[in-house]
Amino acid sequence: MDLILRNARVVGAEQTLTDIGISGGRIAAIAPSLAADGESIDVDGRLVSPGFVETHIHLDKSCILDRCRSERGDIAEAIAETAKAKAAFTAEDVHARAARTLEKAILQGTTHMRTHLEVDPGIGLRGLDGVMPLVKQYDWAIDLQICVFPQEGLLNNLGTDELIVAALERGCRAVGGVPYTDSDPPGQIDRIFALAREYDVDVDFHLDFGESADGMQLEHVCRRTEEFGYGGRVAVGHVTRAVSLSPPAFEAVARRMADAGVALTVLPATELYLMGRDHKHDYHVTRGTVPAHKLLRHGVNCSLSSNNILNPFTPYGDCSQLRMANLYANVCQVGTPADMRECFAMVTRRPAQMMRLTDYGLAVGKSADLVVLDAASPAMAVAELNPVLYAFKRGRMTASRQPATLHRPR
Ligand SMILES: [Zn+2]
């Protein structure tokens, strides 16, 4: 073996300690007291999980807090301020900020990522020029997939369509949209599906960001998903409008998404920051975070993701997926061990399924993309926010940190 992780608690079988043998970048054996030679690390009963999977983050506009105002803290201000800052973006600048954010994610144990990347006549392809080289530069630590999308509208923003086509030609593996910033939301959805089919890429929308349940486009996305035979290849982010649905209506939406094969990504840090800003007088602020764990019970796949790092959409960010799981659990009042475990699944196994990652998981033959957490179980990792002690990509250590030490008086 090239490497053996000894005395591991493997996610899904945490009751017993086992060894994980890694050879040629792959998991070669999982067995207690593995009789094998090779460099070994005794993880001393700690949790070993497949790496974290981030399905929704914006590397290109991360780390711009020092260039933007965030005073009203609403989505209109965030889009306008980012649009202003974007005008001065160069490929080099995007590359430097995106690399910084990507390295933070690697240090937090993220091994797979879909970054959403915007194009429009203002930024042109400079964002793509900045981010695209990172795919190869960091492939030693992370699988990075680019989802191109029109943040400032498609049908109302002349020249954007050509840029999306150009980005798809250059190898973006997913296409997204933001129907709520378009003059013709259903028209944008239709065009994005047509492009997805033409280039055989997955679809990932920003959808139904708002407070009331009026004007939701989710049904339109579900219908198109079925018509295009795209079940299992479509994700939607936010859908905060669903928070104000009555319980029976919410359940109907859940069943509809499950039937169509449309997955949901919840972005709790952004939703909590941007939502409810127009509640000037009643102080009853909408939190806008969809209770995804309740959708899971109806067969909808869901992930939790960071979305934005240090910009007017979300002026926070450590790229910790585990922190998103903990934040989500707290906001959505998750308490049972079974639901806590699902919060962990929504930053690991479930987003992997959303991105259709076939070479993922803690099983013999899979790529050794692993994290060691200073935790005893997935549920406790979410509850305690335990640090990542090691991260591995294809069996090679990519990040490590020491557990904190208490210095008692002598
Ligand atoms: Zn987003």
PDB file of C-alpha atoms in Angstrom, residues 92-295:
ATOM      1  CA  GLU A  92      -5.142  38.176 -13.343  1.00  0.00           C
ATOM      2  CA  ASP A  93      -7.175  39.727 -10.552  1.00  0.00           C
ATOM      3  CA  VAL A  94      -9.916  37.077 -10.855  1.00  0.00           C
ATOM      4  CA  HIS A  95      -7.264  34.353 -10.919  1.00  0.00           C
ATOM      5  CA  ALA A  96      -5.557  35.598  -7.750  1.00  0.00           C
ATOM      6  CA  ARG A  97      -8.774  35.959  -5.735  1.00  0.00           C
ATOM      7  CA  ALA A  98     -10.236  32.680  -6.994  1.00  0.00           C
ATOM      8  CA  ALA A  99      -7.003  30.837  -6.140  1.00  0.00           C
ATOM      9  CA  ARG A 100      -7.049  32.256  -2.621  1.00  0.00           C
ATOM     10  CA  THR A 101     -10.631  31.063  -2.115  1.00  0.00           C
ATOM     11  CA  LEU A 102      -9.921  27.683  -3.690  1.00  0.00           C
ATOM     12  CA  GLU A 103      -6.965  27.135  -1.342  1.00  0.00           C
ATOM     13  CA  LYS A 104      -9.186  27.923   1.635  1.00  0.00           C
ATOM     14  CA  ALA A 105     -11.660  25.304   0.408  1.00  0.00           C
ATOM     15  CA  ILE A 106      -8.894  22.723   0.015  1.00  0.00           C
ATOM     16  CA  LEU A 107      -7.744  23.425   3.583  1.00  0.00           C
ATOM     17  CA  GLN A 108     -11.337  22.768   4.703  1.00  0.00           C
ATOM     18  CA  GLY A 109     -11.372  19.338   3.052  1.00  0.00           C
ATOM     19  CA  THR A 110     -13.304  20.137  -0.122  1.00  0.00           C
ATOM     20  CA  THR A 111     -12.270  17.720  -2.888  1.00  0.00           C
ATOM     21  CA  HIS A 112     -14.930  18.507  -5.523  1.00  0.00           C
ATOM     22  CA  MET A 113     -16.432  21.833  -6.505  1.00  0.00           C
ATOM     23  CA  ARG A 114     -18.799  23.392  -9.020  1.00  0.00           C
ATOM     24  CA  THR A 115     -18.033  27.098  -9.332  1.00  0.00           C
ATOM     25  CA  HIS A 116     -20.636  29.314 -10.954  1.00  0.00           C
ATOM     26  CA  LEU A 117     -19.047  31.794 -13.335  1.00  0.00           C
ATOM     27  CA  GLU A 118     -20.736  34.833 -14.785  1.00  0.00           C
ATOM     28  CA  VAL A 119     -20.510  36.246 -18.275  1.00  0.00           C
ATOM     29  CA  ASP A 120     -22.099  39.381 -19.709  1.00  0.00           C
ATOM     30  CA  PRO A 121     -20.952  42.130 -22.075  1.00  0.00           C
ATOM     31  CA  GLY A 122     -19.390  44.003 -19.118  1.00  0.00           C
ATOM     32  CA  ILE A 123     -17.027  41.272 -17.906  1.00  0.00           C
ATOM     33  CA  GLY A 124     -16.862  39.424 -21.217  1.00  0.00           C
ATOM     34  CA  LEU A 125     -14.796  36.252 -20.803  1.00  0.00           C
ATOM     35  CA  ARG A 126     -12.248  37.772 -18.386  1.00  0.00           C
ATOM     36  CA  GLY A 127     -13.756  35.860 -15.459  1.00  0.00           C
ATOM     37  CA  LEU A 128     -13.455  32.619 -17.378  1.00  0.00           C
ATOM     38  CA  ASP A 129      -9.879  33.483 -18.378  1.00  0.00           C
ATOM     39  CA  GLY A 130      -9.085  33.918 -14.694  1.00  0.00           C
ATOM     40  CA  VAL A 131     -10.785  30.781 -13.377  1.00  0.00           C
ATOM     41  CA  MET A 132     -10.233  28.266 -16.192  1.00  0.00           C
ATOM     42  CA  PRO A 133      -6.465  27.768 -15.550  1.00  0.00           C
ATOM     43  CA  LEU A 134      -7.244  26.804 -11.932  1.00  0.00           C
ATOM     44  CA  VAL A 135      -8.879  23.571 -13.105  1.00  0.00           C
ATOM     45  CA  LYS A 136      -5.457  22.188 -14.057  1.00  0.00           C
ATOM     46  CA  GLN A 137      -3.354  24.155 -11.555  1.00  0.00           C
ATOM     47  CA  TYR A 138      -5.232  22.677  -8.600  1.00  0.00           C
ATOM     48  CA  ASP A 139      -6.166  19.258  -9.943  1.00  0.00           C
ATOM     49  CA  TRP A 140      -3.712  17.798  -7.388  1.00  0.00           C
ATOM     50  CA  ALA A 141      -6.225  18.744  -4.689  1.00  0.00           C
ATOM     51  CA  ILE A 142      -9.679  19.335  -6.131  1.00  0.00           C
ATOM     52  CA  ASP A 143     -11.889  18.498  -9.097  1.00  0.00           C
ATOM     53  CA  LEU A 144     -13.155  21.885 -10.231  1.00  0.00           C
ATOM     54  CA  GLN A 145     -16.125  22.163 -12.579  1.00  0.00           C
ATOM     55  CA  ILE A 146     -17.280  25.458 -14.096  1.00  0.00           C
ATOM     56  CA  CYS A 147     -20.970  26.328 -14.512  1.00  0.00           C
ATOM     57  CA  VAL A 148     -21.342  29.357 -16.782  1.00  0.00           C
ATOM     58  CA  PHE A 149     -24.372  31.594 -16.188  1.00  0.00           C
ATOM     59  CA  PRO A 150     -25.791  35.086 -16.925  1.00  0.00           C
ATOM     60  CA  GLN A 151     -25.985  36.908 -13.560  1.00  0.00           C
ATOM     61  CA  GLU A 152     -27.364  40.100 -15.089  1.00  0.00           C
ATOM     62  CA  GLY A 153     -29.961  38.527 -17.375  1.00  0.00           C
ATOM     63  CA  LEU A 154     -29.903  36.756 -20.713  1.00  0.00           C
ATOM     64  CA  LEU A 155     -32.775  37.744 -22.993  1.00  0.00           C
ATOM     65  CA  ASN A 156     -32.626  41.375 -21.758  1.00  0.00           C
ATOM     66  CA  ASN A 157     -28.845  41.613 -22.037  1.00  0.00           C
ATOM     67  CA  LEU A 158     -27.699  41.663 -25.639  1.00  0.00           C
ATOM     68  CA  GLY A 159     -24.455  39.813 -26.299  1.00  0.00           C
ATOM     69  CA  THR A 160     -24.684  37.538 -23.250  1.00  0.00           C
ATOM     70  CA  ASP A 161     -25.955  34.509 -25.171  1.00  0.00           C
ATOM     71  CA  GLU A 162     -22.876  34.512 -27.429  1.00  0.00           C
ATOM     72  CA  LEU A 163     -20.605  34.642 -24.383  1.00  0.00           C
ATOM     73  CA  ILE A 164     -22.350  31.652 -22.796  1.00  0.00           C
ATOM     74  CA  VAL A 165     -21.926  29.732 -26.035  1.00  0.00           C
ATOM     75  CA  ALA A 166     -18.232  30.720 -26.149  1.00  0.00           C
ATOM     76  CA  ALA A 167     -17.739  29.553 -22.542  1.00  0.00           C
ATOM     77  CA  LEU A 168     -19.455  26.227 -23.278  1.00  0.00           C
ATOM     78  CA  GLU A 169     -17.221  25.823 -26.333  1.00  0.00           C
ATOM     79  CA  ARG A 170     -14.239  26.287 -24.034  1.00  0.00           C
ATOM     80  CA  GLY A 171     -15.252  23.407 -21.788  1.00  0.00           C
ATOM     81  CA  CYS A 172     -17.645  24.591 -19.087  1.00  0.00           C
ATOM     82  CA  ARG A 173     -19.394  21.470 -17.889  1.00  0.00           C
ATOM     83  CA  ALA A 174     -22.617  23.011 -16.644  1.00  0.00           C
ATOM     84  CA  VAL A 175     -24.856  25.931 -17.550  1.00  0.00           C
ATOM     85  CA  GLY A 176     -26.983  27.987 -15.199  1.00  0.00           C
ATOM     86  CA  GLY A 177     -29.310  30.914 -15.102  1.00  0.00           C
ATOM     87  CA  VAL A 178     -30.928  33.534 -12.922  1.00  0.00           C
ATOM     88  CA  PRO A 179     -34.461  33.849 -14.299  1.00  0.00           C
ATOM     89  CA  TYR A 180     -35.395  36.434 -11.652  1.00  0.00           C
ATOM     90  CA  THR A 181     -32.985  38.993 -13.127  1.00  0.00           C
ATOM     91  CA  ASP A 182     -34.352  38.467 -16.650  1.00  0.00           C
ATOM     92  CA  SER A 183     -37.142  40.388 -18.378  1.00  0.00           C
ATOM     93  CA  ASP A 184     -38.517  37.015 -19.498  1.00  0.00           C
ATOM     94  CA  PRO A 185     -37.892  34.394 -16.788  1.00  0.00           C
ATOM     95  CA  PRO A 186     -39.524  31.400 -18.545  1.00  0.00           C
ATOM     96  CA  GLY A 187     -37.799  32.435 -21.781  1.00  0.00           C
ATOM     97  CA  GLN A 188     -34.421  32.333 -20.061  1.00  0.00           C
ATOM     98  CA  ILE A 189     -35.157  28.893 -18.599  1.00  0.00           C
ATOM     99  CA  ASP A 190     -36.092  27.578 -22.057  1.00  0.00           C
ATOM    100  CA  ARG A 191     -32.928  28.939 -23.655  1.00  0.00           C
ATOM    101  CA  ILE A 192     -30.693  27.483 -20.913  1.00  0.00           C
ATOM    102  CA  PHE A 193     -32.256  24.030 -21.371  1.00  0.00           C
ATOM    103  CA  ALA A 194     -31.724  24.262 -25.126  1.00  0.00           C
ATOM    104  CA  LEU A 195     -28.045  25.132 -24.594  1.00  0.00           C
ATOM    105  CA  ALA A 196     -27.647  22.339 -22.033  1.00  0.00           C
ATOM    106  CA  ARG A 197     -28.964  19.791 -24.499  1.00  0.00           C
ATOM    107  CA  GLU A 198     -26.844  21.146 -27.344  1.00  0.00           C
ATOM    108  CA  TYR A 199     -23.644  20.887 -25.298  1.00  0.00           C
ATOM    109  CA  ASP A 200     -24.716  17.867 -23.211  1.00  0.00           C
ATOM    110  CA  VAL A 201     -24.009  19.630 -19.909  1.00  0.00           C
ATOM    111  CA  ASP A 202     -25.878  19.725 -16.596  1.00  0.00           C
ATOM    112  CA  VAL A 203     -28.161  22.588 -15.508  1.00  0.00           C
ATOM    113  CA  ASP A 204     -27.906  24.574 -12.270  1.00  0.00           C
ATOM    114  CA  PHE A 205     -30.214  27.591 -11.802  1.00  0.00           C
ATOM    115  CA  HIS A 206     -30.398  30.377  -9.254  1.00  0.00           C
ATOM    116  CA  LEU A 207     -34.159  30.226  -8.747  1.00  0.00           C
ATOM    117  CA  ASP A 208     -37.092  31.801  -6.954  1.00  0.00           C
ATOM    118  CA  PHE A 209     -35.142  34.114  -4.685  1.00  0.00           C
ATOM    119  CA  GLY A 210     -37.757  36.211  -2.925  1.00  0.00           C
ATOM    120  CA  GLU A 211     -40.106  36.247   0.013  1.00  0.00           C
ATOM    121  CA  SER A 212     -43.590  35.436  -1.223  1.00  0.00           C
ATOM    122  CA  ALA A 213     -44.631  32.324  -3.084  1.00  0.00           C
ATOM    123  CA  ASP A 214     -45.850  34.465  -6.002  1.00  0.00           C
ATOM    124  CA  GLY A 215     -44.396  34.012  -9.462  1.00  0.00           C
ATOM    125  CA  MET A 216     -42.392  30.867  -8.710  1.00  0.00           C
ATOM    126  CA  GLN A 217     -40.621  29.380 -11.743  1.00  0.00           C
ATOM    127  CA  LEU A 218     -39.973  25.995 -10.130  1.00  0.00           C
ATOM    128  CA  GLU A 219     -42.873  24.303 -11.903  1.00  0.00           C
ATOM    129  CA  HIS A 220     -41.578  25.567 -15.248  1.00  0.00           C
ATOM    130  CA  VAL A 221     -38.122  24.126 -14.497  1.00  0.00           C
ATOM    131  CA  CYS A 222     -39.669  20.775 -13.480  1.00  0.00           C
ATOM    132  CA  ARG A 223     -41.711  20.670 -16.700  1.00  0.00           C
ATOM    133  CA  ARG A 224     -38.723  21.427 -18.896  1.00  0.00           C
ATOM    134  CA  THR A 225     -36.621  18.878 -16.986  1.00  0.00           C
ATOM    135  CA  GLU A 226     -39.161  16.216 -17.922  1.00  0.00           C
ATOM    136  CA  GLU A 227     -39.545  17.382 -21.521  1.00  0.00           C
ATOM    137  CA  PHE A 228     -35.775  17.377 -22.063  1.00  0.00           C
ATOM    138  CA  GLY A 229     -35.282  14.022 -20.301  1.00  0.00           C
ATOM    139  CA  TYR A 230     -32.962  15.830 -17.883  1.00  0.00           C
ATOM    140  CA  GLY A 231     -34.079  14.220 -14.583  1.00  0.00           C
ATOM    141  CA  GLY A 232     -31.090  13.912 -12.226  1.00  0.00           C
ATOM    142  CA  ARG A 233     -29.138  16.565 -14.159  1.00  0.00           C
ATOM    143  CA  VAL A 234     -30.895  19.698 -12.895  1.00  0.00           C
ATOM    144  CA  ALA A 235     -30.259  21.597  -9.666  1.00  0.00           C
ATOM    145  CA  VAL A 236     -31.855  24.787  -8.396  1.00  0.00           C
ATOM    146  CA  GLY A 237     -30.319  27.070  -5.766  1.00  0.00           C
ATOM    147  CA  HIS A 238     -32.105  29.185  -3.118  1.00  0.00           C
ATOM    148  CA  VAL A 239     -35.878  28.737  -3.893  1.00  0.00           C
ATOM    149  CA  THR A 240     -36.480  30.858  -0.800  1.00  0.00           C
ATOM    150  CA  ARG A 241     -40.014  31.594  -2.019  1.00  0.00           C
ATOM    151  CA  ALA A 242     -40.887  28.021  -0.992  1.00  0.00           C
ATOM    152  CA  VAL A 243     -40.423  28.994   2.655  1.00  0.00           C
ATOM    153  CA  SER A 244     -43.754  30.826   2.626  1.00  0.00           C
ATOM    154  CA  LEU A 245     -45.724  27.901   1.168  1.00  0.00           C
ATOM    155  CA  SER A 246     -48.286  26.224   3.422  1.00  0.00           C
ATOM    156  CA  PRO A 247     -47.234  22.733   4.568  1.00  0.00           C
ATOM    157  CA  PRO A 248     -49.506  20.926   2.027  1.00  0.00           C
ATOM    158  CA  ALA A 249     -48.248  23.182  -0.807  1.00  0.00           C
ATOM    159  CA  PHE A 250     -44.641  22.607   0.312  1.00  0.00           C
ATOM    160  CA  GLU A 251     -45.167  18.853   0.233  1.00  0.00           C
ATOM    161  CA  ALA A 252     -46.693  19.080  -3.239  1.00  0.00           C
ATOM    162  CA  VAL A 253     -43.591  20.988  -4.411  1.00  0.00           C
ATOM    163  CA  ALA A 254     -41.360  18.341  -2.830  1.00  0.00           C
ATOM    164  CA  ARG A 255     -43.166  15.522  -4.620  1.00  0.00           C
ATOM    165  CA  ARG A 256     -43.033  17.448  -7.895  1.00  0.00           C
ATOM    166  CA  MET A 257     -39.246  17.987  -7.590  1.00  0.00           C
ATOM    167  CA  ALA A 258     -38.680  14.346  -6.670  1.00  0.00           C
ATOM    168  CA  ASP A 259     -40.768  13.122  -9.636  1.00  0.00           C
ATOM    169  CA  ALA A 260     -39.018  15.433 -12.097  1.00  0.00           C
ATOM    170  CA  GLY A 261     -35.528  14.728 -10.716  1.00  0.00           C
ATOM    171  CA  VAL A 262     -34.772  18.342  -9.776  1.00  0.00           C
ATOM    172  CA  ALA A 263     -32.363  18.782  -6.853  1.00  0.00           C
ATOM    173  CA  LEU A 264     -32.105  21.734  -4.469  1.00  0.00           C
ATOM    174  CA  THR A 265     -29.061  23.568  -3.127  1.00  0.00           C
ATOM    175  CA  VAL A 266     -29.601  25.586   0.027  1.00  0.00           C
ATOM    176  CA  LEU A 267     -27.200  28.507   0.571  1.00  0.00           C
ATOM    177  CA  PRO A 268     -27.858  29.425   4.175  1.00  0.00           C
ATOM    178  CA  ALA A 269     -25.166  32.096   4.640  1.00  0.00           C
ATOM    179  CA  THR A 270     -26.430  34.174   1.698  1.00  0.00           C
ATOM    180  CA  GLU A 271     -30.101  33.636   2.418  1.00  0.00           C
ATOM    181  CA  LEU A 272     -29.741  34.705   6.038  1.00  0.00           C
ATOM    182  CA  TYR A 273     -27.790  37.796   5.007  1.00  0.00           C
ATOM    183  CA  LEU A 274     -29.889  39.023   2.071  1.00  0.00           C
ATOM    184  CA  MET A 275     -33.428  38.080   3.003  1.00  0.00           C
ATOM    185  CA  GLY A 276     -36.014  40.187   4.741  1.00  0.00           C
ATOM    186  CA  ARG A 277     -34.295  43.532   4.202  1.00  0.00           C
ATOM    187  CA  ASP A 278     -37.551  45.290   3.275  1.00  0.00           C
ATOM    188  CA  HIS A 279     -39.173  44.493   6.608  1.00  0.00           C
ATOM    189  CA  LYS A 280     -38.706  48.046   7.799  1.00  0.00           C
ATOM    190  CA  HIS A 281     -41.629  48.274  10.172  1.00  0.00           C
ATOM    191  CA  ASP A 282     -42.741  44.890  11.403  1.00  0.00           C
ATOM    192  CA  TYR A 283     -39.279  43.528  12.234  1.00  0.00           C
ATOM    193  CA  HIS A 284     -40.489  40.066  11.315  1.00  0.00           C
ATOM    194  CA  VAL A 285     -37.471  39.197   9.194  1.00  0.00           C
ATOM    195  CA  THR A 286     -37.808  36.298   6.796  1.00  0.00           C
ATOM    196  CA  ARG A 287     -34.882  33.912   7.155  1.00  0.00           C
ATOM    197  CA  GLY A 288     -35.525  32.316   3.749  1.00  0.00           C
ATOM    198  CA  THR A 289     -33.689  29.051   4.266  1.00  0.00           C
ATOM    199  CA  VAL A 290     -35.647  26.126   2.834  1.00  0.00           C
ATOM    200  CA  PRO A 291     -35.893  23.167   5.244  1.00  0.00           C
ATOM    201  CA  ALA A 292     -34.094  20.824   2.878  1.00  0.00           C
ATOM    202  CA  HIS A 293     -34.086  17.897   5.326  1.00  0.00           C
ATOM    203  CA  LYS A 294     -37.869  17.801   4.950  1.00  0.00           C
ATOM    204  CA  LEU A 295     -37.539  17.640   1.152  1.00  0.00           C
TER     205      LEU A 295
END
